[in-house]
Coordinates of C-alpha atoms in Angstrom, one line a residue:
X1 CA 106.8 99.9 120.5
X2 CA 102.8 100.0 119.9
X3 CA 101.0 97.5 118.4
X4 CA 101.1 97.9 114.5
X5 CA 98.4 99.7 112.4
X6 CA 96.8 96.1 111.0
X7 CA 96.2 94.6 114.0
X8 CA 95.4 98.2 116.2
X9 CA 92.7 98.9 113.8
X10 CA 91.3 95.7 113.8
X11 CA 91.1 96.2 117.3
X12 CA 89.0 99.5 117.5
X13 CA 86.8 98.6 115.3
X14 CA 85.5 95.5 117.5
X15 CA 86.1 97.8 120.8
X16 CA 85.2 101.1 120.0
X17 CA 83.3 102.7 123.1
X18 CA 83.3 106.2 124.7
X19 CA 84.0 105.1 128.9
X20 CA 84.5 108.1 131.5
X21 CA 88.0 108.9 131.9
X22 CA 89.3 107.6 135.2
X23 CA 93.0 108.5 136.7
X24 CA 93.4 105.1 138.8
X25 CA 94.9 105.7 142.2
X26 CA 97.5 103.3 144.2
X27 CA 96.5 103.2 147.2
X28 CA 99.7 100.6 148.6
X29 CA 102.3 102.5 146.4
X30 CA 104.0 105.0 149.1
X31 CA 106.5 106.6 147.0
X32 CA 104.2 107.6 144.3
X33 CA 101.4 108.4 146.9
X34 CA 105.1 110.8 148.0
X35 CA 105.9 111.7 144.4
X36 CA 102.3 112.9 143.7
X37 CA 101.9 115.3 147.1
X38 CA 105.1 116.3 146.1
X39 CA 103.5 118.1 142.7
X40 CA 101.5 120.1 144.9
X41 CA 104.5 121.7 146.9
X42 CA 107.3 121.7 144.4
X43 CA 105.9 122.2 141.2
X44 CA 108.5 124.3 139.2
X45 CA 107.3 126.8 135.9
X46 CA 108.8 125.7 132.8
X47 CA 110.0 128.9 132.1
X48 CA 112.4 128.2 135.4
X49 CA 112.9 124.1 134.7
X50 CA 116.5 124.5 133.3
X51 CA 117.2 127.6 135.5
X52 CA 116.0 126.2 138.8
X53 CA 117.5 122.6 138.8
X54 CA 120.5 122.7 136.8
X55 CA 121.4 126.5 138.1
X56 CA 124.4 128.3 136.3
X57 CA 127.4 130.2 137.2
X58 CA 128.4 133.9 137.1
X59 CA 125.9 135.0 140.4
X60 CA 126.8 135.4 144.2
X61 CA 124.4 133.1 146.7
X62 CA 124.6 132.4 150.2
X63 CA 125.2 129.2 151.6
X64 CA 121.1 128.6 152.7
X65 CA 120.3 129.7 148.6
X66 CA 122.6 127.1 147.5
X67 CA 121.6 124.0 150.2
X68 CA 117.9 125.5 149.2
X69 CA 118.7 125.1 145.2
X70 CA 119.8 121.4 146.3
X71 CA 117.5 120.0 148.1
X72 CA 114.6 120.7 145.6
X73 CA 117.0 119.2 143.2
X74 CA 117.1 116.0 145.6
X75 CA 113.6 116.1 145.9
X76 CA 113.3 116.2 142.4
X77 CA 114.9 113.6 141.5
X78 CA 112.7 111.2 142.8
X79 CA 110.1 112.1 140.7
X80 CA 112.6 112.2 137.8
X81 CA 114.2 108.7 138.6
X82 CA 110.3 107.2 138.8
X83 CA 109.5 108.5 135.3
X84 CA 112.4 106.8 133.5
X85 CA 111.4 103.6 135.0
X86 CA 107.9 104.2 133.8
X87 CA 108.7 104.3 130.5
X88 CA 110.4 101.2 130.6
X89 CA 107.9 99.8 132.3
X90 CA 105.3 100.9 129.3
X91 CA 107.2 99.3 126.7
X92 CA 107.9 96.2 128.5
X93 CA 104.4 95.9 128.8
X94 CA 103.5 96.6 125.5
X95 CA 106.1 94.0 124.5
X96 CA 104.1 91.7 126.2
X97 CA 100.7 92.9 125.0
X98 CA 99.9 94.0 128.6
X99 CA 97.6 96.8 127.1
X100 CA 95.5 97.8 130.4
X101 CA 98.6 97.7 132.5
X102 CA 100.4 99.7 129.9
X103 CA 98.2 102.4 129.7
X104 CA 97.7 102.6 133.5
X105 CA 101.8 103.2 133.2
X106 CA 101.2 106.1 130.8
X107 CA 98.8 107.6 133.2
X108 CA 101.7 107.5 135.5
X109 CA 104.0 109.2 133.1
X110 CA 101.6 112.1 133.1
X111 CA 101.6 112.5 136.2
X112 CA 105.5 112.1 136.6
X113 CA 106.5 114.6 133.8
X114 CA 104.1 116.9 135.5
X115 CA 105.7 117.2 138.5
X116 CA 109.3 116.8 136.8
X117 CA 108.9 119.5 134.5
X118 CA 105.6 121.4 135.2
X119 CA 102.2 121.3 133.1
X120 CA 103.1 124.1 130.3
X121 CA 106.4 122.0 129.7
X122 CA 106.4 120.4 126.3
X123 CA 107.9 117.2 127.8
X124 CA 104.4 117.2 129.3
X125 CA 102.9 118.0 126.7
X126 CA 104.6 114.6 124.6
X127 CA 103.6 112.3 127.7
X128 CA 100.1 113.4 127.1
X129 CA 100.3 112.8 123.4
X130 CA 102.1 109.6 124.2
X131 CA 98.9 108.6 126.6
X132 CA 96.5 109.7 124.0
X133 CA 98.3 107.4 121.6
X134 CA 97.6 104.8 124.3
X135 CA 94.0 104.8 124.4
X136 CA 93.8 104.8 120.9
X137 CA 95.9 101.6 120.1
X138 CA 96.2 99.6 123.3
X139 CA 92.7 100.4 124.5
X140 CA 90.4 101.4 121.6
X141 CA 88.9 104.6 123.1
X142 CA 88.9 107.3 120.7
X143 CA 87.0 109.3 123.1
X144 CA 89.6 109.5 125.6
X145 CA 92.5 109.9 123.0
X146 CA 90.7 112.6 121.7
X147 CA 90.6 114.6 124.6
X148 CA 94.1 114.1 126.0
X149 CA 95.5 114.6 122.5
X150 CA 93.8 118.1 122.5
X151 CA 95.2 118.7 125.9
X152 CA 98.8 118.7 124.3
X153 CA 97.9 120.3 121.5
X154 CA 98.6 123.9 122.6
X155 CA 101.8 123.5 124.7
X156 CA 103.2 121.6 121.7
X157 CA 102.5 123.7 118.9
X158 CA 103.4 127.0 121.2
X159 CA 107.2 125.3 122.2
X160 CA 107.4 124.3 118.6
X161 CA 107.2 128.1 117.7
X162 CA 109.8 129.5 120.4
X163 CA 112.1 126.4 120.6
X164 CA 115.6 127.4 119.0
X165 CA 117.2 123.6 119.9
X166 CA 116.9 120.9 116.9
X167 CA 117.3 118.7 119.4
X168 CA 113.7 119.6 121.3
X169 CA 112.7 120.6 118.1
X170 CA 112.4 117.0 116.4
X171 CA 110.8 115.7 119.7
X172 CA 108.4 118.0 119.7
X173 CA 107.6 117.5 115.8
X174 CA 107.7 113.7 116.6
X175 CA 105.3 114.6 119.3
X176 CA 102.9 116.2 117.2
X177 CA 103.3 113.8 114.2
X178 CA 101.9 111.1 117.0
X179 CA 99.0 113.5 118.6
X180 CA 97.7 114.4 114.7
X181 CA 97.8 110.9 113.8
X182 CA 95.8 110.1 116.7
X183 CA 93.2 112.6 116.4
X184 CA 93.0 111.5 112.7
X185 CA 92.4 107.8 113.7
X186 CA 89.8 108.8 116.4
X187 CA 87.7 110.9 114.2
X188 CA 87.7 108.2 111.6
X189 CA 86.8 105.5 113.8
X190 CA 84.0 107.7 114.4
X191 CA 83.2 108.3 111.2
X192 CA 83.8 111.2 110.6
X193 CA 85.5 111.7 107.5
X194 CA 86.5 115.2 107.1
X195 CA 87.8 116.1 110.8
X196 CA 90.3 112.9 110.6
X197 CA 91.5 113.4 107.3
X198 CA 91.9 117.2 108.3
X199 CA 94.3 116.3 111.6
X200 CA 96.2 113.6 109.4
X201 CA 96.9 116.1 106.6
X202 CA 98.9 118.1 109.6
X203 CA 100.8 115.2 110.6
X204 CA 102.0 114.3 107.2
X205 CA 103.1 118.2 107.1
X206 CA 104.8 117.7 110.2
X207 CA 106.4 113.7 109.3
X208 CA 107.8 116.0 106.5
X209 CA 109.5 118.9 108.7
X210 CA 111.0 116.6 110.7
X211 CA 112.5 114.4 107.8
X212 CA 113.5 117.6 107.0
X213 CA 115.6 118.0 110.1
X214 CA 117.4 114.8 109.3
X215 CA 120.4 114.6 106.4
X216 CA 119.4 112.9 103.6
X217 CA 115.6 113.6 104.8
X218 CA 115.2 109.8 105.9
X219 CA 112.6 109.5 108.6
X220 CA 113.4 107.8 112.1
X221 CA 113.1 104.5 113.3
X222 CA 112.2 106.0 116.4
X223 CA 108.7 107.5 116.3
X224 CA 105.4 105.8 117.5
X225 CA 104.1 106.4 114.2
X226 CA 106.0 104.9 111.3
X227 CA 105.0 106.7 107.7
X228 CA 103.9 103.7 106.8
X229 CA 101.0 104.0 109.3
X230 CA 100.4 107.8 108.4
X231 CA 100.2 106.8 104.9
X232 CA 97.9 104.2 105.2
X233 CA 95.4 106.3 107.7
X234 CA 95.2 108.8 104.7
X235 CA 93.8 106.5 102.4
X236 CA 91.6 105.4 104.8
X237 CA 90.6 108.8 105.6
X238 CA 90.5 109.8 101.8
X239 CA 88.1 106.4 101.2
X240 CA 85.9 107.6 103.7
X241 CA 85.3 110.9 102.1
X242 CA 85.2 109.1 98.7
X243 CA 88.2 110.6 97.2
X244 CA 88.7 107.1 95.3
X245 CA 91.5 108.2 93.4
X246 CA 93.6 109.9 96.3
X247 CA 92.7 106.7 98.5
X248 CA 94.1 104.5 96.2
X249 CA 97.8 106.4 95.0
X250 CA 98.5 106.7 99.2
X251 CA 97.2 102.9 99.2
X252 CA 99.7 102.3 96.5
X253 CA 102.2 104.2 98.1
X254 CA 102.2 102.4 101.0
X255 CA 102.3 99.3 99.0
X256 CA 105.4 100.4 97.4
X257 CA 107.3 101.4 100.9
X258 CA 106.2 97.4 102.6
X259 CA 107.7 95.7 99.5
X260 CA 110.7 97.6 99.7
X261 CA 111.4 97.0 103.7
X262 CA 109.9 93.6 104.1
X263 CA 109.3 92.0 100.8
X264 CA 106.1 91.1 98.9
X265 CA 105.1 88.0 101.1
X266 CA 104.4 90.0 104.4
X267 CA 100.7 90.1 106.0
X268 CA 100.6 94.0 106.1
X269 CA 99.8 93.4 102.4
X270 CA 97.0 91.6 103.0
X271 CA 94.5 94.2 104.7
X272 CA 95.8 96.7 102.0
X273 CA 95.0 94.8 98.8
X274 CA 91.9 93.9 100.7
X275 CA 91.1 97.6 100.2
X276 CA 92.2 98.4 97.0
X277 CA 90.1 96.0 96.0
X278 CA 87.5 97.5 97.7
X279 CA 88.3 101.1 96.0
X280 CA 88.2 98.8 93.0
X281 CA 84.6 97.7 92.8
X282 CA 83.5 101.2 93.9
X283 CA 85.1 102.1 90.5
X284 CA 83.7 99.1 89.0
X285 CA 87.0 98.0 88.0
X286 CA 86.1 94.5 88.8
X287 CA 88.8 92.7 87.0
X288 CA 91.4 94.7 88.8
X289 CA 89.7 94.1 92.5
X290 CA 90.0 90.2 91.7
X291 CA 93.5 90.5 91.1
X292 CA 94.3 92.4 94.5
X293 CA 92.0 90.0 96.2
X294 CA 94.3 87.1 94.4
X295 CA 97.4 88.4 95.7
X296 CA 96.1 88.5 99.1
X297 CA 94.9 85.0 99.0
X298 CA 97.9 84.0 97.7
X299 CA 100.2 85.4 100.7
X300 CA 97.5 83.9 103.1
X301 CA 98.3 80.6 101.9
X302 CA 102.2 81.1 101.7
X303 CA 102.1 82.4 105.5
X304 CA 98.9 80.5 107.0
X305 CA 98.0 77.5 105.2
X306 CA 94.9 76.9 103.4
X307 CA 93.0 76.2 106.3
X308 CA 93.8 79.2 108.4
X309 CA 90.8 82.0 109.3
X310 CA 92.8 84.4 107.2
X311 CA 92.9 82.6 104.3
X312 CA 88.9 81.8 104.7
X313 CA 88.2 85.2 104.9
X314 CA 90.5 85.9 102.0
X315 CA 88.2 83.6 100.3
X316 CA 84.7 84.9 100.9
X317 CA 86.5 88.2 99.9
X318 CA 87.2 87.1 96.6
X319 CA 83.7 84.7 95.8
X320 CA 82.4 88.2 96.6
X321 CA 84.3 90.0 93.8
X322 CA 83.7 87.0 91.3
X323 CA 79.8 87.7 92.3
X324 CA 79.9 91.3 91.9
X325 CA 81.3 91.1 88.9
X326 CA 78.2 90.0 87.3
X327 CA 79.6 87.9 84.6
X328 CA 78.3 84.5 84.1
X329 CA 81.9 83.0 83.7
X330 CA 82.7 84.0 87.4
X331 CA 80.2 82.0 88.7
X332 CA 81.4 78.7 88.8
X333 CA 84.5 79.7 90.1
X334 CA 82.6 82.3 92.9
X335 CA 81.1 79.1 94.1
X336 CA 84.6 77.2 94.5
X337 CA 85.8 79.9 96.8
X338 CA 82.8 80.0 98.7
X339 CA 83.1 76.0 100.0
X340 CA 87.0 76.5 100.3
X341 CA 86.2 79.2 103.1
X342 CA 84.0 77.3 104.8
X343 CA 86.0 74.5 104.6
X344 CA 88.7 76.4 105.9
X345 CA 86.6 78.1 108.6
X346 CA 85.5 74.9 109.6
X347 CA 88.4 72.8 110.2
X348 CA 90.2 76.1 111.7
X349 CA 87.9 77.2 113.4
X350 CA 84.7 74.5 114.1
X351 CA 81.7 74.3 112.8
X352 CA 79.9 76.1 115.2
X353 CA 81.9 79.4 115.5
X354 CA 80.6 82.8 114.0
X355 CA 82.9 83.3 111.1
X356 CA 81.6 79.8 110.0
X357 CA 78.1 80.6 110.0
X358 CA 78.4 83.9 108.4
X359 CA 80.5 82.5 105.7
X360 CA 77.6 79.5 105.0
X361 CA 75.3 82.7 105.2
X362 CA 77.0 84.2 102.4
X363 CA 76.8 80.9 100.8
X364 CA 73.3 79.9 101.0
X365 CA 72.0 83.6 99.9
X366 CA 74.5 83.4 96.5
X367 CA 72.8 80.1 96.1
X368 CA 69.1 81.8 96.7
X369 CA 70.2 84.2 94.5
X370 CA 71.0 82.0 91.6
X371 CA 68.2 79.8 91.5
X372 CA 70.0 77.3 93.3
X373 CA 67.3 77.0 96.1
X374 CA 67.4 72.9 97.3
X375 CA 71.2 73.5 97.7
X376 CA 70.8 76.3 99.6
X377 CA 67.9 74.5 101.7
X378 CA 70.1 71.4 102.5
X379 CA 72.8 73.5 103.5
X380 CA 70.5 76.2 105.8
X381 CA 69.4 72.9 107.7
X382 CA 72.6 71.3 108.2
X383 CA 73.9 74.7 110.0
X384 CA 71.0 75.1 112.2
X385 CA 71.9 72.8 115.2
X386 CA 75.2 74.6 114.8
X387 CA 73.2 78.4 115.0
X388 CA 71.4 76.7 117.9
X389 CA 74.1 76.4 119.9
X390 CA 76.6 79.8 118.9
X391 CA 74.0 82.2 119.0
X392 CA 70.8 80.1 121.0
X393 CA 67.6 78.9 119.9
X394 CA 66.0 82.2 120.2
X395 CA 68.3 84.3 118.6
X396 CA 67.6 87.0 115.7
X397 CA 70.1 84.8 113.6
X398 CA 68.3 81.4 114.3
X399 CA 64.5 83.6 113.1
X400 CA 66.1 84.6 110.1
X401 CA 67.2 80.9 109.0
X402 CA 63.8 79.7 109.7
X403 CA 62.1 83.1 107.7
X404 CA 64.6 81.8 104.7
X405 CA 63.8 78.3 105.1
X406 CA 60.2 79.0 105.0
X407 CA 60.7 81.2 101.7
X408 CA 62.5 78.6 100.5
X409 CA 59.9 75.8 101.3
X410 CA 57.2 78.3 99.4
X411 CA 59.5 79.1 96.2
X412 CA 58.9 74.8 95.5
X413 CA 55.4 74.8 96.8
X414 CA 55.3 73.3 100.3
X415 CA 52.9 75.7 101.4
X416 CA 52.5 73.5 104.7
X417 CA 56.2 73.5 105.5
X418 CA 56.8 76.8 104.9
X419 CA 53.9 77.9 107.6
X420 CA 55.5 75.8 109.5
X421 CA 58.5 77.5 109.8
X422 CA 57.4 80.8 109.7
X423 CA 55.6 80.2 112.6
X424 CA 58.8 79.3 114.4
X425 CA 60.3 82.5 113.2
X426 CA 57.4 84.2 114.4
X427 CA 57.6 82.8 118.3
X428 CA 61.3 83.9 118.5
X429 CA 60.7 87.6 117.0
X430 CA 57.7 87.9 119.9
X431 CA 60.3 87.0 121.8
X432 CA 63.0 89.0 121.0
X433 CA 60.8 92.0 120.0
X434 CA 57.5 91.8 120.8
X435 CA 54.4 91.7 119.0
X436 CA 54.3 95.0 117.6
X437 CA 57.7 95.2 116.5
X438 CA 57.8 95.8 112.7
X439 CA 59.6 92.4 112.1
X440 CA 57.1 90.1 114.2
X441 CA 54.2 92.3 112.1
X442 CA 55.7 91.6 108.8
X443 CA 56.0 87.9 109.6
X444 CA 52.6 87.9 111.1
X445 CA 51.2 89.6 107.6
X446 CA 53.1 86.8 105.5
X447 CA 51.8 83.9 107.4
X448 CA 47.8 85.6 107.2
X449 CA 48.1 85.4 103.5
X450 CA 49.6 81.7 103.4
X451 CA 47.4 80.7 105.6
X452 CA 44.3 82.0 103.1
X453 CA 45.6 80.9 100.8
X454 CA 45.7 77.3 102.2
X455 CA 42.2 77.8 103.5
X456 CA 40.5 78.5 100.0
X457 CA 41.0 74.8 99.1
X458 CA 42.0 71.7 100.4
X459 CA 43.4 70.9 96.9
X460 CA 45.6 74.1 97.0
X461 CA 48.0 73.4 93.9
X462 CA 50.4 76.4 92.6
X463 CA 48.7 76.4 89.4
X464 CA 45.0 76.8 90.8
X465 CA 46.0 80.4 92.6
X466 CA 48.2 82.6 90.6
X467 CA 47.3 85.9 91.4
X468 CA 47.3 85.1 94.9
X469 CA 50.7 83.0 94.6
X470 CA 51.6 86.4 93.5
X471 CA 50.9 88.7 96.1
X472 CA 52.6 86.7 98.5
X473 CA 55.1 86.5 96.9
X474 CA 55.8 90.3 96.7
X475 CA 55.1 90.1 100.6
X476 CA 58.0 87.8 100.9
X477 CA 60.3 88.9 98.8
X478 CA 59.8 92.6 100.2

């Protein structure tokens, strides 16, 4: 099986790139080097597949037709013996989270059905949905998935219209549920909105012709794509085209089908009520995004501990929602969850790691924010060896901590200080930018008007300048 929606989409988003398609070659591999030539000179039409190799009765040949009729069928089943051991071979690898390998493997199934059972064969057709399905969640390349999932579009949807089996039917239904869902994911993950949950709505309409194949209409346990996943991609989809309400019932809905297969203490809960919540405060229905956000901590603590990354970023997630909420009440207990992340991030994860520093981030701008500022100054300064060494000395994140710490510095008065650092921001933005570079000029203009300011008397005091005070401070602040 594939990996599972949580942890697949988690995975695009951090990897998503559009590389050149490549068909990788084995160079050392004589029998498929054999089985590929062997496309060129024995490739069958569909239309003749069942005829050709498994011939019936009821017709005269000669004894060189029939030897002819068998030794295709022997060279045939090379070919046909290689693909089945391919496909084992993909989900072994899968199993072992082998995700290159396995979708070098689905390359070869391509290849293998091709020559099996000809290009315009639906069987095709599914191995080309199958490796579209494979760049999307093994390799995070929507690109590529797009274009081999439209490859199969055609031959699928024109063998779904003339097959009269049920068998071939539900594979080719099965087959199209996975090639929708994939161009739906792709489009999203490039947002666009619309076009994914355009293809999505077709593979819900096809999930439910295929249930409809089935006694008792009960999906199965079979397909790549689990309704679970489809339902969840549609609220995605439906978020992303701000259709709040129709996000959160398929949200909901997918809720109510993980209770009822794994429980309510599973981590595909936690990414879900992680969104709700976020549907939530785009409604403004803050009270109701806390409580979603205080389930999900909750399960992060029954499955990971207090001290795990998840349940630090379940934390963050919820001092958030206590902020947004805007009531005065939810600040105190906004500022517990804000050192309980970082706590946790710290002992799980060190001091000195991303997710750390953008959760101390998050802390020392709520601080900022709330007047807090010599709180949020000792803290800034006790995380800035750490910024030194994850993201180096010269780094945009290490300018930015010196900009706040300067603003900081000016907010109580310590006009020297504050130029000071300023000027250190301003060395590593020449750096990184240049001079000319909007940021390096807006730090330049900030530090010109301190430094007059500082000029126009020796005994500078905050009372002695207000209008000028002033102005910079509108510089800064802007």
């Amino acid at each position: 099986m594939f990996w599972s929606l949580s942890q697949s989409y988690s995975i695009l988003r951090k990897k998503m790139r559009a590389s050149p398609i490549r068909i990788p070659t084995v160079s050392n591999d004589t029998e498929w080097d054999f089985c590929f030539h062997l496309s060129q000179q024995t490739k069958i039409p569909a239309h003749q597949q069942t005829e050709e190799l498994y011939p019936t009765g009821g017709s005269e040949e000669s004894e060189e037709d029939t030897k002819a009729k068998e030794k295709t069928i022997d060279c045939m089943s090379l070919p046909r013996e290689k693909l089945v051991q391919s496909q084992k071979k993909t989900a072994q690898l899968i199993k072992e989270k082998m995700n290159t390998q396995a979708n070098q493997e689905l390359i070869r199934c391509v290849i293998l059905s091709r020559i099996t059972f000809g290009e315009e064969h639906w069987k095709c057709a599914q191995a080309l949905a199958s490796l579209a399905y494979g760049y999307l969640t093994l390799r995070g390349l929507p690109a590529q998935a797009k274009k081999h999932a439209e490859s199969a579009k055609n031959t699928l949807l024109t063998w779904k219209g003339k097959t009269t089996s049920d068998k071939e039917k539900k594979e080719i239904l099965g087959a199209l549920v996975m090639l929708y869902y994939t161009l739906g994911v792709a489009w999203l993950l490039q947002n666009h909105g619309r076009e994914a949950y355009f293809n999505l709505q077709k593979a819900e309409r096809n999930m439910k012709e295929l249930k409809e194949l089935y006694k008792g209409g009960v999906c199965p346990h079979g397909l790549q794509v689990s309704e679970k996943d489809l339902t969840v991609a549609l609220g995605r989809a439906s978020l992303a085209i701000h259709r709040l309400n129709l996000a959160l019932a398929y949200f909901e809905k997918a809720v109510g089908n993980i209770i009822a297969t794994k429980g309510d203490r599973t981590s595909d809960l936690v990414t879900l009520y992680e969104e709700m919540a976020q549907i939530e405060q785009l409604r403004r229905n803050h009270d109701q995004a806390i409580q979603y956000l205080q389930q999900a901590h909750s399960i992060c603590i029954s499955l990971f501990t207090e001290v795990s990354p998840q349940t630090a970023e379940a934390s963050v997630l919820l001092a958030k929602a206590y902020t947004m909420s805007g009531e005065a009440r939810h600040m105190d207990v906004a500022e517990i969850y804000f050192i309980k992340s970082i706590s946790a991030y710290q002992t799980a994860l060190g001091p000195e790691d991303c997710q750390t520093l953008m959760a101390i981030e998050d802390f020392y701008k709520w601080l900022i924010h709330n007047g807090k500022k010599e709180e949020a100054y000792r803290l800034i300064k006790c995380s800035l060896k750490s910024q030194d060494i994850s993201y180096g000395n010269c780094s945009e994140k290490v300018a930015e901590t010196y900009y706040n710490m300067g603003k900081i510095c000016f907010a109580k008065g310590d006009l020297r200080k504050a130029i000071r650092l300023l000027r250190k921001c301003l060395m590593i933005q020449v750096l990184l930018y240049g001079s000319e570079h909007s940021k390096s000029r807006g730090t330049k203009n900030v530090l010109t008007l301190l430094q007059r300011v500082s000029n126009s008397s020796s005994g500078w005091r905050r009372k002695a300048t207000p209008g000028r005070w002033d102005s910079v401070c509108k510089v800064i602040e802007a």
